[in-house]
Amino acid sequence: QVQVVESGGGLVQAGGSLRLSCAASGRIFGINAMGWYRQAPGKQRELVADTTSGGTTNYADSVKGRFTIARDNAKNTVYLQMNSLKPEDTAVYYCRVTRLVWDYWGQGTQVTVSS
C-alpha cells in the first residue's frame, strides 16, 4: 500500500497563489507517476497536472501558464504551484500516485478562491 497525504490548501483571493504538496509513503518503490486532480461541486473530477518519473508533464488547458507541477523524487513528493488563481479554480484538489499498475488517492485538500 501507498499512503498519500496532501497539504497546502486554503482560502485565497483571486490573483493570489498557493502551493500544494503531496507526500507518498509506504511501498514507494515503483512509483512512476504523480499528479493532481480537482473536483468542484456538481462537476466531474478532472486532471489538473501530472508528471512521470521520466519528467514528462501534462497540464489542463485551463491552468497552463498559471500552474506548475514539480516532483522531488528523493522525498516522494509532488508540488503544485498555483499562481494567478481564479474563482473557477475553487475545488477539492486530490493527489494521485501511480505505483506499478495501481493508483492511490489522497483525501483531498480544499482550495477556495474568492473574488
Short mmCIF file of C-alpha atoms in Angstrom, two decimals:
data_model
loop_
_atom_site.label_atom_id
_atom_site.label_comp_id
_atom_site.label_asym_id
_atom_site.label_seq_id
_atom_site.Cartn_x
_atom_site.Cartn_y
_atom_site.Cartn_z
CA GLN A 1 0.00 0.00 0.00
CA VAL A 2 0.93 3.62 -0.57
CA GLN A 3 -0.19 6.39 1.74
CA VAL A 4 -0.88 9.76 0.13
CA VAL A 5 -1.18 12.98 2.12
CA GLU A 6 -1.96 16.38 0.64
CA SER A 7 -1.42 19.74 2.28
CA GLY A 8 -1.37 23.42 1.43
CA GLY A 9 -4.98 24.13 0.57
CA GLY A 10 -6.83 27.11 1.90
CA LEU A 11 -8.62 30.33 1.12
CA VAL A 12 -7.02 32.86 -1.19
CA GLN A 13 -8.18 35.93 -3.07
CA ALA A 14 -8.37 35.99 -6.84
CA GLY A 15 -4.94 36.66 -8.30
CA GLY A 16 -3.19 35.10 -5.35
CA SER A 17 -1.06 31.99 -5.07
CA LEU A 18 -0.97 28.70 -3.22
CA ARG A 19 1.39 25.76 -3.23
CA LEU A 20 0.02 22.29 -2.68
CA SER A 21 2.17 19.40 -1.51
CA CYS A 22 1.58 15.69 -1.83
CA ALA A 23 3.77 13.20 0.01
CA ALA A 24 3.75 9.48 -0.68
CA SER A 25 4.89 6.93 1.87
CA GLY A 26 4.81 3.20 2.43
CA ARG A 27 5.58 0.98 -0.53
CA ILE A 28 7.05 3.75 -2.61
CA PHE A 29 9.33 1.66 -4.80
CA GLY A 30 7.99 1.60 -8.30
CA ILE A 31 6.15 4.93 -8.26
CA ASN A 32 6.17 6.14 -11.83
CA ALA A 33 3.67 8.98 -11.89
CA MET A 34 2.19 11.56 -9.56
CA GLY A 35 -0.41 14.15 -10.32
CA TRP A 36 -3.15 16.50 -9.24
CA TYR A 37 -6.85 16.33 -9.95
CA ARG A 38 -9.68 18.54 -8.80
CA GLN A 39 -13.41 18.29 -8.37
CA ALA A 40 -15.81 21.19 -7.96
CA PRO A 41 -19.33 20.70 -6.57
CA GLY A 42 -21.60 19.15 -9.16
CA LYS A 43 -18.77 18.52 -11.59
CA GLN A 44 -16.64 15.56 -12.55
CA ARG A 45 -13.13 15.12 -11.29
CA GLU A 46 -10.64 16.43 -13.82
CA LEU A 47 -6.91 16.30 -14.38
CA VAL A 48 -5.04 19.44 -13.40
CA ALA A 49 -1.45 18.36 -13.93
CA ASP A 50 0.68 15.26 -13.68
CA THR A 51 4.26 14.18 -14.08
CA THR A 52 6.04 10.89 -14.71
CA SER A 53 9.28 9.59 -13.26
CA GLY A 54 10.90 10.48 -16.56
CA GLY A 55 9.99 14.13 -16.15
CA THR A 56 7.15 14.38 -18.64
CA THR A 57 4.49 16.86 -17.56
CA ASN A 58 0.92 17.37 -18.64
CA TYR A 59 -1.42 20.26 -17.86
CA ALA A 60 -5.05 21.01 -18.35
CA ASP A 61 -5.54 23.83 -20.83
CA SER A 62 -7.31 25.89 -18.19
CA VAL A 63 -4.22 26.06 -15.96
CA LYS A 64 -1.39 26.28 -18.49
CA GLY A 65 0.80 29.27 -17.78
CA ARG A 66 -0.55 29.62 -14.25
CA PHE A 67 0.16 26.30 -12.52
CA THR A 68 3.43 24.42 -12.32
CA ILE A 69 3.91 20.84 -11.18
CA ALA A 70 7.24 19.77 -9.72
CA ARG A 71 8.44 16.48 -8.30
CA ASP A 72 11.05 15.74 -5.68
CA ASN A 73 11.89 12.08 -6.21
CA ALA A 74 14.11 11.89 -3.13
CA LYS A 75 11.18 12.91 -0.94
CA ASN A 76 8.50 11.11 -2.95
CA THR A 77 6.68 14.41 -3.03
CA VAL A 78 4.94 16.34 -5.76
CA TYR A 79 4.07 20.02 -5.62
CA LEU A 80 1.57 22.16 -7.42
CA GLN A 81 2.42 25.84 -7.54
CA MET A 82 -0.75 27.74 -8.35
CA ASN A 83 -0.45 31.37 -9.41
CA SER A 84 -2.97 33.90 -10.68
CA LEU A 85 -5.77 31.94 -9.09
CA LYS A 86 -9.30 32.43 -10.32
CA PRO A 87 -12.64 31.72 -8.63
CA GLU A 88 -13.19 28.88 -11.10
CA ASP A 89 -10.15 27.14 -9.60
CA THR A 90 -12.19 26.54 -6.45
CA ALA A 91 -12.39 22.80 -5.87
CA VAL A 92 -11.17 19.93 -3.78
CA TYR A 93 -7.74 19.01 -5.06
CA TYR A 94 -6.70 15.38 -4.97
CA CYS A 95 -3.27 13.85 -5.36
CA ARG A 96 -2.93 10.64 -7.34
CA VAL A 97 0.10 8.38 -7.08
CA THR A 98 0.66 5.59 -9.55
CA ARG A 99 2.80 2.68 -8.41
CA LEU A 100 3.30 -0.14 -10.86
CA VAL A 101 -0.24 -0.73 -12.15
CA TRP A 102 -2.07 0.68 -9.13
CA ASP A 103 -3.42 4.14 -8.34
CA TYR A 104 -3.58 5.65 -4.86
CA TRP A 105 -5.51 8.75 -3.92
CA GLY A 106 -5.20 11.23 -1.11
CA GLN A 107 -8.14 12.52 0.89
CA GLY A 108 -8.13 15.87 -0.88
CA THR A 109 -7.46 19.42 0.17
CA GLN A 110 -9.89 22.29 -0.30
CA VAL A 111 -8.85 25.28 -2.37
CA THR A 112 -11.21 28.25 -2.31
CA VAL A 113 -10.58 31.34 -4.41
CA SER A 114 -12.66 34.37 -3.53
CA SER A 115 -13.36 37.37 -5.71
#
